[in-house]
JSON list of C-alpha atoms in Angstrom, two decimals:
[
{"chain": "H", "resi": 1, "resn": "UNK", "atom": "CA", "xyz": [-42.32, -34.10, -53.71]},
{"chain": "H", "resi": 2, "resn": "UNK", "atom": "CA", "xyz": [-41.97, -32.83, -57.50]},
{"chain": "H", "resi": 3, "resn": "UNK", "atom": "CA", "xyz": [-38.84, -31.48, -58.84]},
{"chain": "H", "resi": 4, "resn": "UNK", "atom": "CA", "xyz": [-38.07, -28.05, -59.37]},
{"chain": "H", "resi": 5, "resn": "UNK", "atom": "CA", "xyz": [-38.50, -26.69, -63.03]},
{"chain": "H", "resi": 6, "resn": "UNK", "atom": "CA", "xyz": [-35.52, -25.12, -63.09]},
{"chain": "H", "resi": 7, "resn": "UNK", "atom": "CA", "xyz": [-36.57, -23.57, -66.52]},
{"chain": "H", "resi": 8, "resn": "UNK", "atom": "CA", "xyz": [-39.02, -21.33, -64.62]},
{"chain": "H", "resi": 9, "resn": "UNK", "atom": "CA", "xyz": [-37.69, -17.34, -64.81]},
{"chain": "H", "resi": 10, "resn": "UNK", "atom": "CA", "xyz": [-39.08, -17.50, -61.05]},
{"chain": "H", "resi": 11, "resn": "UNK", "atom": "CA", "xyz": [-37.15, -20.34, -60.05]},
{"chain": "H", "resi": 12, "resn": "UNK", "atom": "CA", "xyz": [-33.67, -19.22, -61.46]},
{"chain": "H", "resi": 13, "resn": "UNK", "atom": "CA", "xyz": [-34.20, -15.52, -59.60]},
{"chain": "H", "resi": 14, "resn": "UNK", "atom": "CA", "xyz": [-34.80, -17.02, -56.61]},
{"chain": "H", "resi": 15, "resn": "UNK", "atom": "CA", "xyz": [-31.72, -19.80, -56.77]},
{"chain": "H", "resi": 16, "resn": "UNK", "atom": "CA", "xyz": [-28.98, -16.83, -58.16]},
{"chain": "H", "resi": 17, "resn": "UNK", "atom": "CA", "xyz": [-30.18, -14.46, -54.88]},
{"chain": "H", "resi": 18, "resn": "UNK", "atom": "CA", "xyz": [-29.69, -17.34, -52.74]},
{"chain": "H", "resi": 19, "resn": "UNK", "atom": "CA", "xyz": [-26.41, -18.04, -54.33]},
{"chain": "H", "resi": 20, "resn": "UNK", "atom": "CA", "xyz": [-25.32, -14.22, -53.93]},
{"chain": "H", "resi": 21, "resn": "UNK", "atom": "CA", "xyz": [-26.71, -14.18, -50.18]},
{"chain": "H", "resi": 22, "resn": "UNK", "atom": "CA", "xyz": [-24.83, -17.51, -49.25]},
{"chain": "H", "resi": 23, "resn": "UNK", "atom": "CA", "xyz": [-21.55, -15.97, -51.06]},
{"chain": "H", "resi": 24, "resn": "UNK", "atom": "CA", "xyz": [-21.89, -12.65, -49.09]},
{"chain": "H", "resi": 25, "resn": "UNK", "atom": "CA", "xyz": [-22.15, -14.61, -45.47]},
{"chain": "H", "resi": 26, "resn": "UNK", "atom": "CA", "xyz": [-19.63, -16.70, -46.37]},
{"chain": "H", "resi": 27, "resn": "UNK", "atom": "CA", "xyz": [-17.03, -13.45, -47.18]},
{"chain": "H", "resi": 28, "resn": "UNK", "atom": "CA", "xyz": [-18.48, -11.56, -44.20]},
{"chain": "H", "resi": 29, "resn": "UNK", "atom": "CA", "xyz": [-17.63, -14.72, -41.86]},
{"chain": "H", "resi": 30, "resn": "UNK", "atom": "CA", "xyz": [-14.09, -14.90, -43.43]},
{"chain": "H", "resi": 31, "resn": "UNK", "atom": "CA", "xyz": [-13.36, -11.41, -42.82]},
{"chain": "H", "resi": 32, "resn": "UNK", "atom": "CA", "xyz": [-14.10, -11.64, -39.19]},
{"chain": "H", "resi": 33, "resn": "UNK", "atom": "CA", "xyz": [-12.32, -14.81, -38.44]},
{"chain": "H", "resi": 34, "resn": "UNK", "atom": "CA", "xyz": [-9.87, -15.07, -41.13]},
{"chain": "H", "resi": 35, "resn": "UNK", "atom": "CA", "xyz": [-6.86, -14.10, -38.89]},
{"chain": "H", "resi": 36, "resn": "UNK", "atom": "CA", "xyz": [-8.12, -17.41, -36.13]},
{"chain": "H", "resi": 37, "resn": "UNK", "atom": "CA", "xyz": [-8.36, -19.17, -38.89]},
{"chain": "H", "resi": 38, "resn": "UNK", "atom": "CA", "xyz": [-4.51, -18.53, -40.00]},
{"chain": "H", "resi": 39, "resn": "UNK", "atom": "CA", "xyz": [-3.45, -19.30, -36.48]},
{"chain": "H", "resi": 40, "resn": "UNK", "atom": "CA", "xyz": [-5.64, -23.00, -35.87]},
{"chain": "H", "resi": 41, "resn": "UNK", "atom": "CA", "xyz": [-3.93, -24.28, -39.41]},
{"chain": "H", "resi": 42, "resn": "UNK", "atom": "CA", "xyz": [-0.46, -23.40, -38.74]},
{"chain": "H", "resi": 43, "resn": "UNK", "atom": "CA", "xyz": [-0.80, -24.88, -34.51]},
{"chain": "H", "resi": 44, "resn": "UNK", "atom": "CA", "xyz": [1.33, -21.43, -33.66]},
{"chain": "H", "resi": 45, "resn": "UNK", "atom": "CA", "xyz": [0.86, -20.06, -30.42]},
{"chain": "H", "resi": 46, "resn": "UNK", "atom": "CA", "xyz": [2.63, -18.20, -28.23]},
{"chain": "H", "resi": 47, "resn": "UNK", "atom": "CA", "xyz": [5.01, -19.99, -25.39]},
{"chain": "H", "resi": 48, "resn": "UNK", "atom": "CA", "xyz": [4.29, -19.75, -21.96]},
{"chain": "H", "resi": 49, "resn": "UNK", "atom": "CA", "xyz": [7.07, -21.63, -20.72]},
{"chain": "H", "resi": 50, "resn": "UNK", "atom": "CA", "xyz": [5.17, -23.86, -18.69]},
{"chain": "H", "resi": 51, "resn": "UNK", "atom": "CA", "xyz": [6.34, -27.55, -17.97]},
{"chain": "H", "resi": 52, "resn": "UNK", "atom": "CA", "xyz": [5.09, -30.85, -17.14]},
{"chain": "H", "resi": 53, "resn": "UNK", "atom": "CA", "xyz": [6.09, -30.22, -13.15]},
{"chain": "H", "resi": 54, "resn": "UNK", "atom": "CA", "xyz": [4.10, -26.95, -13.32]},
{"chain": "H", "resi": 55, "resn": "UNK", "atom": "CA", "xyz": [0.97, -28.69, -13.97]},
{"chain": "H", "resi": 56, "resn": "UNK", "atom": "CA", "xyz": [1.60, -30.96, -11.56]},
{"chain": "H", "resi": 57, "resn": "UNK", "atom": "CA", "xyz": [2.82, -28.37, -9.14]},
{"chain": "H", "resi": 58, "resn": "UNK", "atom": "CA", "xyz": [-0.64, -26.52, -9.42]},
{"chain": "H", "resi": 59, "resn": "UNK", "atom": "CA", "xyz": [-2.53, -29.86, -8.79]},
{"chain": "H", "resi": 60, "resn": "UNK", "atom": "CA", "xyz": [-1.21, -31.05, -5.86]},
{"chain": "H", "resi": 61, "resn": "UNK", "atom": "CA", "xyz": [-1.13, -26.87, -4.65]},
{"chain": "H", "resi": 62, "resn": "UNK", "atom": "CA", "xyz": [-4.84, -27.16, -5.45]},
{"chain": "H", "resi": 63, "resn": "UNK", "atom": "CA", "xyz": [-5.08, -30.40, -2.98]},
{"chain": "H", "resi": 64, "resn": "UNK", "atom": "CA", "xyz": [-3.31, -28.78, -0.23]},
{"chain": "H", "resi": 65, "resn": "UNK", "atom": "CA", "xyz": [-6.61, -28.05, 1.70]},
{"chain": "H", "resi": 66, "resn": "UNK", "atom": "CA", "xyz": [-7.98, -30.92, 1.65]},
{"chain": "H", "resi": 67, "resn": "UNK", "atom": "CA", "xyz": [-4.69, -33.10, 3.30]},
{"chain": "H", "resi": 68, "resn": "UNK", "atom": "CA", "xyz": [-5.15, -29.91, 6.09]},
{"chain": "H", "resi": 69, "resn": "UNK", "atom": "CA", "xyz": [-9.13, -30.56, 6.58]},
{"chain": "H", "resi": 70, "resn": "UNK", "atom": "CA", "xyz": [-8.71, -34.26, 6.95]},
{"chain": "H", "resi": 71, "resn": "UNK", "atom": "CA", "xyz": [-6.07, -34.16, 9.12]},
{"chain": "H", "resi": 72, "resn": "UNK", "atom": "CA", "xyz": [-8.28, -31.71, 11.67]},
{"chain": "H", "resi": 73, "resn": "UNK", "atom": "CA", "xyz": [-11.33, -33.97, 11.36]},
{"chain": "H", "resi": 74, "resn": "UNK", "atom": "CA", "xyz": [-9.10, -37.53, 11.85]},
{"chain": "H", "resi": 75, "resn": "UNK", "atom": "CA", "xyz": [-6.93, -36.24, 15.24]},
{"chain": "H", "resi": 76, "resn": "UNK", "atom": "CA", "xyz": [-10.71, -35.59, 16.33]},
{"chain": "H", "resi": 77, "resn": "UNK", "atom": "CA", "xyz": [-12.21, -39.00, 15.09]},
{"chain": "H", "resi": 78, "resn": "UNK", "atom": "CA", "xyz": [-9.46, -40.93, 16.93]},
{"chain": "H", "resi": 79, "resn": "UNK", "atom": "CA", "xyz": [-10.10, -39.07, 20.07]},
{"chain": "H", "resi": 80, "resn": "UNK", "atom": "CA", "xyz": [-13.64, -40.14, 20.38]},
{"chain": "H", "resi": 81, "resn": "UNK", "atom": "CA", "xyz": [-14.62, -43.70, 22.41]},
{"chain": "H", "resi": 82, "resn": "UNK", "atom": "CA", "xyz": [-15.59, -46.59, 19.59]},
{"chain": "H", "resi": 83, "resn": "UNK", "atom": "CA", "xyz": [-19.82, -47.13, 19.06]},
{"chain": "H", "resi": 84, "resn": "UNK", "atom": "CA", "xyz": [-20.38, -50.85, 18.77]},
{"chain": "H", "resi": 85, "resn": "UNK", "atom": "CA", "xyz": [-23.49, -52.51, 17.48]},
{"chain": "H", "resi": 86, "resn": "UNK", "atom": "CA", "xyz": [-23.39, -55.58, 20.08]},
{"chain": "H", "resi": 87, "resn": "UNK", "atom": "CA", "xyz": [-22.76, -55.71, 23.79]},
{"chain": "H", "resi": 88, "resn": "UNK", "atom": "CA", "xyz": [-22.44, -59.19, 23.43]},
{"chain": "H", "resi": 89, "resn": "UNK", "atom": "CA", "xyz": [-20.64, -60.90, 20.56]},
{"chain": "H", "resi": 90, "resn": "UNK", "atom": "CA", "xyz": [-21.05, -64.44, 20.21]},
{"chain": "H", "resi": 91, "resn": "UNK", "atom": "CA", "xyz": [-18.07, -66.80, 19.86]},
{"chain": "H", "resi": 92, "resn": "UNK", "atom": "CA", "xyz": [-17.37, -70.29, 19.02]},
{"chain": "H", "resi": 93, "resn": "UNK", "atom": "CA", "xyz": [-18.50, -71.43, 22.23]},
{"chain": "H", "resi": 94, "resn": "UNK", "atom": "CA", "xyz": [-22.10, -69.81, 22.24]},
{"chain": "H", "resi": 95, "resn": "UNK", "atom": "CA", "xyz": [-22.60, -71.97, 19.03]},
{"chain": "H", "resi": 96, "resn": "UNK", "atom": "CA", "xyz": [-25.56, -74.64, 19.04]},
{"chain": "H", "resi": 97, "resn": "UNK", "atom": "CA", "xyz": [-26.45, -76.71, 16.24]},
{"chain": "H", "resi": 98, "resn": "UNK", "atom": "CA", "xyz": [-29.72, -76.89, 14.30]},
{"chain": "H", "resi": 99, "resn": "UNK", "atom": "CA", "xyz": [-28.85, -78.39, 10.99]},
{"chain": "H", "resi": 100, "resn": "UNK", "atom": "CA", "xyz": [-27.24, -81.91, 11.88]},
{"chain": "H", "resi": 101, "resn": "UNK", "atom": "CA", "xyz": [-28.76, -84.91, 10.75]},
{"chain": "H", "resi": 102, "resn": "UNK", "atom": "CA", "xyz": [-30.40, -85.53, 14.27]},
{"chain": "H", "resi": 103, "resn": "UNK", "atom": "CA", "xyz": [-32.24, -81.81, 14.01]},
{"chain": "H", "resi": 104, "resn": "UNK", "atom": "CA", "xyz": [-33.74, -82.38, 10.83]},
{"chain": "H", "resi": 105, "resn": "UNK", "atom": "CA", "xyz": [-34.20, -86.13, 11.59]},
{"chain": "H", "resi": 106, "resn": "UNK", "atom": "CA", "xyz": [-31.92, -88.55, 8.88]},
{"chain": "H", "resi": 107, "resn": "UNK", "atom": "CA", "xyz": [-29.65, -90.07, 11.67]},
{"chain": "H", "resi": 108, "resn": "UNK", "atom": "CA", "xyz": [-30.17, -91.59, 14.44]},
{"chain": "H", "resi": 109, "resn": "UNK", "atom": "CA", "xyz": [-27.21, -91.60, 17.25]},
{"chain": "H", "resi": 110, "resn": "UNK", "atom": "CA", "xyz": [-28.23, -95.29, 18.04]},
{"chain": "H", "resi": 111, "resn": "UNK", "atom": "CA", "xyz": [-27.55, -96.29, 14.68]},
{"chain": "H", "resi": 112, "resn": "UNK", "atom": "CA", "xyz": [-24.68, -94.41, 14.28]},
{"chain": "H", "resi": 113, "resn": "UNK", "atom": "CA", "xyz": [-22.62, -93.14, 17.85]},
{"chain": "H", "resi": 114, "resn": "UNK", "atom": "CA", "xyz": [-21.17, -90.68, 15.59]},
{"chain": "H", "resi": 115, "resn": "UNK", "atom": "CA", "xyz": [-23.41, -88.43, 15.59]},
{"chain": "H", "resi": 116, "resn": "UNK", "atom": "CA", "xyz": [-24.13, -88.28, 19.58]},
{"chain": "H", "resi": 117, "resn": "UNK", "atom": "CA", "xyz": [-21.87, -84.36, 19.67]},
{"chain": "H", "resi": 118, "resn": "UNK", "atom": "CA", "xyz": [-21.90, -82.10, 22.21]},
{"chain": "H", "resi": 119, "resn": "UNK", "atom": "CA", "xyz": [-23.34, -79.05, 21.14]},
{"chain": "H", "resi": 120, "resn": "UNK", "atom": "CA", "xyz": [-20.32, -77.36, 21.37]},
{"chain": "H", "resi": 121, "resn": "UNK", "atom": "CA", "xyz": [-18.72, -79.71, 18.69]},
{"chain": "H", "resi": 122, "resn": "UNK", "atom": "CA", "xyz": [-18.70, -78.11, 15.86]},
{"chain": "H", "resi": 123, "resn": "UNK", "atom": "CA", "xyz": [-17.20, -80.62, 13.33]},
{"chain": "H", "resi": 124, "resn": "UNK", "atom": "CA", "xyz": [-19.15, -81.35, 10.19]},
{"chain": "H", "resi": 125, "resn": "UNK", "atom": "CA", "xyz": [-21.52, -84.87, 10.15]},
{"chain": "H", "resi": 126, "resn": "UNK", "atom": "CA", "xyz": [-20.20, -87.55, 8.55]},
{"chain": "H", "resi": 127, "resn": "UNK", "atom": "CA", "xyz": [-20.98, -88.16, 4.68]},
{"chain": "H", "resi": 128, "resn": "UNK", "atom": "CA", "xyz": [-21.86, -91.80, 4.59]},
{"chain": "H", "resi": 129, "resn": "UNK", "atom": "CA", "xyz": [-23.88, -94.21, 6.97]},
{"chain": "H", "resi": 130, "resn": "UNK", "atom": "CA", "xyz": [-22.28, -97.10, 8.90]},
{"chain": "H", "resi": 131, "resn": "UNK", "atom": "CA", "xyz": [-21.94, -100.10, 6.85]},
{"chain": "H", "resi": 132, "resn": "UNK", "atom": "CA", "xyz": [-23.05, -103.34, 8.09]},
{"chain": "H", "resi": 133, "resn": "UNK", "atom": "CA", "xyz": [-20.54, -105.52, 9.52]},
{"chain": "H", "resi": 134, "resn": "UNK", "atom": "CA", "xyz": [-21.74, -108.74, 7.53]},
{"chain": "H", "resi": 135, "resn": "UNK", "atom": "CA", "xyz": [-21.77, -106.49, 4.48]},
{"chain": "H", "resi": 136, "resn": "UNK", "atom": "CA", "xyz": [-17.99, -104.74, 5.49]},
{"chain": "H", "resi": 137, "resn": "UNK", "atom": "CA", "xyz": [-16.54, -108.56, 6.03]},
{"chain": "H", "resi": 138, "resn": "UNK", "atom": "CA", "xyz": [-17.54, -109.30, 2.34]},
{"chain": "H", "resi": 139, "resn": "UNK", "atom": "CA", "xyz": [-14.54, -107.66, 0.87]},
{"chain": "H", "resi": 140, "resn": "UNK", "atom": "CA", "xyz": [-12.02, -109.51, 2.84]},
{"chain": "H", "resi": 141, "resn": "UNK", "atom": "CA", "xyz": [-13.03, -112.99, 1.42]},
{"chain": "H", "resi": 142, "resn": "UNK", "atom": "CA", "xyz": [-10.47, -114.57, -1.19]},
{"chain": "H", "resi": 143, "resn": "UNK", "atom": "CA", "xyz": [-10.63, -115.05, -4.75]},
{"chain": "H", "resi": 144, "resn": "UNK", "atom": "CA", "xyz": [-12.93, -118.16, -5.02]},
{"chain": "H", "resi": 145, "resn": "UNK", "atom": "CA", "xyz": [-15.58, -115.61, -3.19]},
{"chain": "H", "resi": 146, "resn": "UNK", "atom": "CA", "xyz": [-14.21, -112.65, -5.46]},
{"chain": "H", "resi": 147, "resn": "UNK", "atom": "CA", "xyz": [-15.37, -110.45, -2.48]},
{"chain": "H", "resi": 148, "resn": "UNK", "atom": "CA", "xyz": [-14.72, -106.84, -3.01]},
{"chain": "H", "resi": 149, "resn": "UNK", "atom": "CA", "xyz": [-16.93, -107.80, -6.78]},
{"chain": "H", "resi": 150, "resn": "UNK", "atom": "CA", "xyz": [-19.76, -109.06, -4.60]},
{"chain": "H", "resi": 151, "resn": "UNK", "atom": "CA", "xyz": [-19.21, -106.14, -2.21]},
{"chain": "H", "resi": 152, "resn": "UNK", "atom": "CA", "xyz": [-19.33, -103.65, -4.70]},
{"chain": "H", "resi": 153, "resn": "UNK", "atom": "CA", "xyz": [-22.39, -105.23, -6.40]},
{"chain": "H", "resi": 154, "resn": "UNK", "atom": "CA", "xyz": [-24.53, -105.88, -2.47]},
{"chain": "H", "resi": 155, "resn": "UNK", "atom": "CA", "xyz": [-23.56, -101.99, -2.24]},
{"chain": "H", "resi": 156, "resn": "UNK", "atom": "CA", "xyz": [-24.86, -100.70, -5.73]},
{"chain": "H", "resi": 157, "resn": "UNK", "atom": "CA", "xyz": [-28.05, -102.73, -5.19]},
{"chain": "H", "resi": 158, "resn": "UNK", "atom": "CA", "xyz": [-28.98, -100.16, -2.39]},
{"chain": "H", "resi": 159, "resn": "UNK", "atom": "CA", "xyz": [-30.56, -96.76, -2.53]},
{"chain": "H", "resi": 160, "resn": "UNK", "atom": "CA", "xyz": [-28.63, -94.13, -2.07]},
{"chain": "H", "resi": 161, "resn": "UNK", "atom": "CA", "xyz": [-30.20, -92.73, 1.18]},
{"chain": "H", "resi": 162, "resn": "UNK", "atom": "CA", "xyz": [-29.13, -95.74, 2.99]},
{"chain": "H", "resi": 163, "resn": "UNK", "atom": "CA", "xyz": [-25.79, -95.25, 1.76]},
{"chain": "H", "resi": 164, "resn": "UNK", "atom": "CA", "xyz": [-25.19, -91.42, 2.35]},
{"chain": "H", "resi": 165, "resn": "UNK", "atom": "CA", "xyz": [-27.28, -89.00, 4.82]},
{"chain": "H", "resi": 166, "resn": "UNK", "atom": "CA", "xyz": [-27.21, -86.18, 2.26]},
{"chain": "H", "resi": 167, "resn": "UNK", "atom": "CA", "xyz": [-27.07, -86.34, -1.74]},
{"chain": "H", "resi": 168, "resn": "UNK", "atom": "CA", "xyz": [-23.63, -85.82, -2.83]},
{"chain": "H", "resi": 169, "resn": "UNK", "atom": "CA", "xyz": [-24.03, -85.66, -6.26]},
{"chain": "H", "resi": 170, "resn": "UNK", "atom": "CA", "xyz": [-26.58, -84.40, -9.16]},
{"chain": "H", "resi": 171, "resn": "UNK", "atom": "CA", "xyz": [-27.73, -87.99, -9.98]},
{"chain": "H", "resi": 172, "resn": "UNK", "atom": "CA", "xyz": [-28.65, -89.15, -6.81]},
{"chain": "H", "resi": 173, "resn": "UNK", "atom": "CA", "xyz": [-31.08, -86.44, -6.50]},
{"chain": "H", "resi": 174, "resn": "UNK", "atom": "CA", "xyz": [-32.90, -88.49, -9.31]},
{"chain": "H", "resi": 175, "resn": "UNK", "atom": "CA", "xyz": [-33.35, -91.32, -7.46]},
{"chain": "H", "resi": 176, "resn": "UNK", "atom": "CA", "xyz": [-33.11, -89.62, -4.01]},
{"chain": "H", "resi": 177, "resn": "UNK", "atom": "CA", "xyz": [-35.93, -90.99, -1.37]},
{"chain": "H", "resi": 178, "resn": "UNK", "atom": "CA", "xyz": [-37.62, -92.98, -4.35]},
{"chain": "H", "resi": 179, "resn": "UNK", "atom": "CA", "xyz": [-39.59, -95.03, -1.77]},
{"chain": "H", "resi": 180, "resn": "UNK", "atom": "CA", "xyz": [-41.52, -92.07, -0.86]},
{"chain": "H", "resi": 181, "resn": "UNK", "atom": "CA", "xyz": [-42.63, -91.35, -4.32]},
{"chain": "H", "resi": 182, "resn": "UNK", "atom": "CA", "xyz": [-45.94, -92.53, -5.66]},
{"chain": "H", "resi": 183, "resn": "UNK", "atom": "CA", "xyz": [-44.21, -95.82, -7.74]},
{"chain": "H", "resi": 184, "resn": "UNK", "atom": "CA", "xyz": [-42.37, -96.54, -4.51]},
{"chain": "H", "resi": 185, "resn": "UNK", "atom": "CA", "xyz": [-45.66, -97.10, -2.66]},
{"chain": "H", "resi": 186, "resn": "UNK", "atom": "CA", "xyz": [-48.20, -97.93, -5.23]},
{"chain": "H", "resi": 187, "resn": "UNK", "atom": "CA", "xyz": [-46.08, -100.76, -7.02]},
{"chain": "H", "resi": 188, "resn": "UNK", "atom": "CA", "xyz": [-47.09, -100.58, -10.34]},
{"chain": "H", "resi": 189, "resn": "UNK", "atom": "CA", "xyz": [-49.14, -104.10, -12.11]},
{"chain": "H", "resi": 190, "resn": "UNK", "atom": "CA", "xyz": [-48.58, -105.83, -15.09]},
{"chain": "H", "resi": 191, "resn": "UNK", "atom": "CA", "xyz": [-44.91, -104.45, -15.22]},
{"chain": "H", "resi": 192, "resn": "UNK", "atom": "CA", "xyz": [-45.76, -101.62, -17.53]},
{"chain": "H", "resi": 193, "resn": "UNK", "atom": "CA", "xyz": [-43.57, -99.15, -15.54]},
{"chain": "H", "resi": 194, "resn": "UNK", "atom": "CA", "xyz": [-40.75, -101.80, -16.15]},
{"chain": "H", "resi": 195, "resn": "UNK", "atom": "CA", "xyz": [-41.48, -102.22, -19.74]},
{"chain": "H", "resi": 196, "resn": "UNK", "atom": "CA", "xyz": [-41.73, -98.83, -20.36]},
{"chain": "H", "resi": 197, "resn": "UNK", "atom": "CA", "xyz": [-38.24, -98.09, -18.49]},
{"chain": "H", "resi": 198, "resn": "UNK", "atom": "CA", "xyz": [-37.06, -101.28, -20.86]},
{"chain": "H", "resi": 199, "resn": "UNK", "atom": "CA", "xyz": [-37.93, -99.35, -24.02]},
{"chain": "H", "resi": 200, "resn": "UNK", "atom": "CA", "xyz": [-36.75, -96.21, -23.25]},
{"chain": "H", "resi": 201, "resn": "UNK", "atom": "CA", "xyz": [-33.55, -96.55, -21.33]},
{"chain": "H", "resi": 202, "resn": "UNK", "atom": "CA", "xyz": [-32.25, -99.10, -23.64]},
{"chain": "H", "resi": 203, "resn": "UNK", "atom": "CA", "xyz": [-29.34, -98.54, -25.87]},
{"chain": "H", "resi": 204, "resn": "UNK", "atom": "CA", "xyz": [-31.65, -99.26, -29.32]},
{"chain": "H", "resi": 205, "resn": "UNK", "atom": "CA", "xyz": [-34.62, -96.80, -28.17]},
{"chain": "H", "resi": 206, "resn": "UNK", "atom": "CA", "xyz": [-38.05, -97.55, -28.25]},
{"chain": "H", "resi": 207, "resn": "UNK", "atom": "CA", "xyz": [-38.73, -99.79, -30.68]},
{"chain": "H", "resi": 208, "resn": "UNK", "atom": "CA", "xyz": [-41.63, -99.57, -33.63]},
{"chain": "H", "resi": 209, "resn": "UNK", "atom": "CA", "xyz": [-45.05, -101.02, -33.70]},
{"chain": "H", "resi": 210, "resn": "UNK", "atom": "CA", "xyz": [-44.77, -104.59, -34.92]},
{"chain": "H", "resi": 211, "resn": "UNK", "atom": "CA", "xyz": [-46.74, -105.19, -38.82]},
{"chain": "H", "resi": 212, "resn": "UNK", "atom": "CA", "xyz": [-49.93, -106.79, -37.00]},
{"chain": "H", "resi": 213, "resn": "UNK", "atom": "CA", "xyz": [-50.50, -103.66, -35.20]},
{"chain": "H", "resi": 214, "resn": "UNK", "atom": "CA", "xyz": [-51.27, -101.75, -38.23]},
{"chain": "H", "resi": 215, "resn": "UNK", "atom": "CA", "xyz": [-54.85, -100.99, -39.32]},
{"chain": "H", "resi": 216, "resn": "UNK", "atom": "CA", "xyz": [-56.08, -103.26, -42.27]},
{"chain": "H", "resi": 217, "resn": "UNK", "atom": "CA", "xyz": [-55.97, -102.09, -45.85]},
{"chain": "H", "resi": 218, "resn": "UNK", "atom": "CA", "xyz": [-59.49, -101.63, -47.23]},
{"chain": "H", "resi": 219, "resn": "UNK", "atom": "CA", "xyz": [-59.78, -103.78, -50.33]},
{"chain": "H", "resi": 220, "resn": "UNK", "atom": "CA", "xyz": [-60.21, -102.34, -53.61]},
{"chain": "H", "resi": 221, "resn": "UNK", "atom": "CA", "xyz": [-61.45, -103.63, -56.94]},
{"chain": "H", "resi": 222, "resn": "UNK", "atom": "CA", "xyz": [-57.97, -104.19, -59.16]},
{"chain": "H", "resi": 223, "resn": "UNK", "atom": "CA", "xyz": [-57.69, -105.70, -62.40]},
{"chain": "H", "resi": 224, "resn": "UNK", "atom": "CA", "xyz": [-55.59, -108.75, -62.17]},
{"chain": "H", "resi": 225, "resn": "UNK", "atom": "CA", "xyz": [-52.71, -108.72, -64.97]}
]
């Protein structure tokens, strides 16, 4: 947008009758609400005498009606017969399990009398399997047998579900059922899973291709010095 010439006669009539209009509004406004205007700056009003108890005297006047009201409706509320939802309401004893390990079929109560319940118990299944008694007598062997070593080493050879029913932490679900998976029943040749698991579990990393595995440098014509 160009600038005004304010050098135009036109331009400078119309700016000094806007001025004069905008100075006679601004009077007229004055003049009508000069006096309000006195009394907002100096924060003077007039005293009512009214306290902080008189508010609060008003509100709680003001909520009067409704203490009456509820009162009516509550003395007939409690004079009416309770609606329940259930006829029947099912207790402890009404309980039957259908999450155990023998519902959803990872125990066996011949392998482990444990879990052979009444369906009334309600106590939770046990965490871990039942060791195997030639395994268990391990640890009690002396030091030349260092038993509770080869204990500990018989029980971190095994998987985890046939040391626990359920996973109990976020690593076994990594390894959880294992067996089942496709390298559990398709056993892998040559050992390239094993290699591979070599290379990249190892504390150096995979390592780099060796120098023979690089392509050969085309020869080129170069002066001899």
């Amino acid at each position: 947008m160009p600038l005004i010439d304010i050098t135009n006669p036109d331009v400078i009539k119309f700016l000094v009758e806007s001025y004069d209009k905008t100075a006679r509004l601004r009077m007229k406004w004055n003049d009508l609400y000069g006096e309000n205007l006195k009394v907002a700056a100096t924060l003077q009003r007039e005293e009512k005498g009214y306290f902080e108890s008189d508010v609060l005297k008003e509100a709680m006047a003001a909520g009067m009606p409704t203490i009456t009201r509820d009162f009516i409706s509550g003395s007939r509320n409690r004079r009416k017969a309770p609606i329940r939802d259930g006829i029947h309401i099912p207790t402890t004893a009404n309980l039957k399990k259908g999450h155990s390990a023998i519902d959803i079929g990872v125990g066996d109560p011949k392998d482990d009398p444990r879990l052979a319940r009444p369906d009334t118990d309600l106590s939770i299944d046990p965490v871990m399997r039942p060791i195997d008694p030639n395994q268990e007598n391990i640890i009690y062997k002396g030091i030349p047998y260092f038993g509770r070593k080869v204990y500990l080493k018989s029980r971190n050879k095994m998987s985890p579900e046939d040391k626990f029913y359920y996973t109990q932490s976020t690593a076994q679900k990594h390894g959880w059922r294992l067996k089942d998976s496709f390298f559990g029943t398709n056993t892998p040749q040559y050992a390239r899973v094993c290699r591979l698991t070599r290379d990249v579990m190892g504390r150096s990393g995979p390592h780099p291709d060796p120098r023979h595995y690089k392509s050969a440098d085309v020869p080129l014509t170069e002066k001899c010095e």
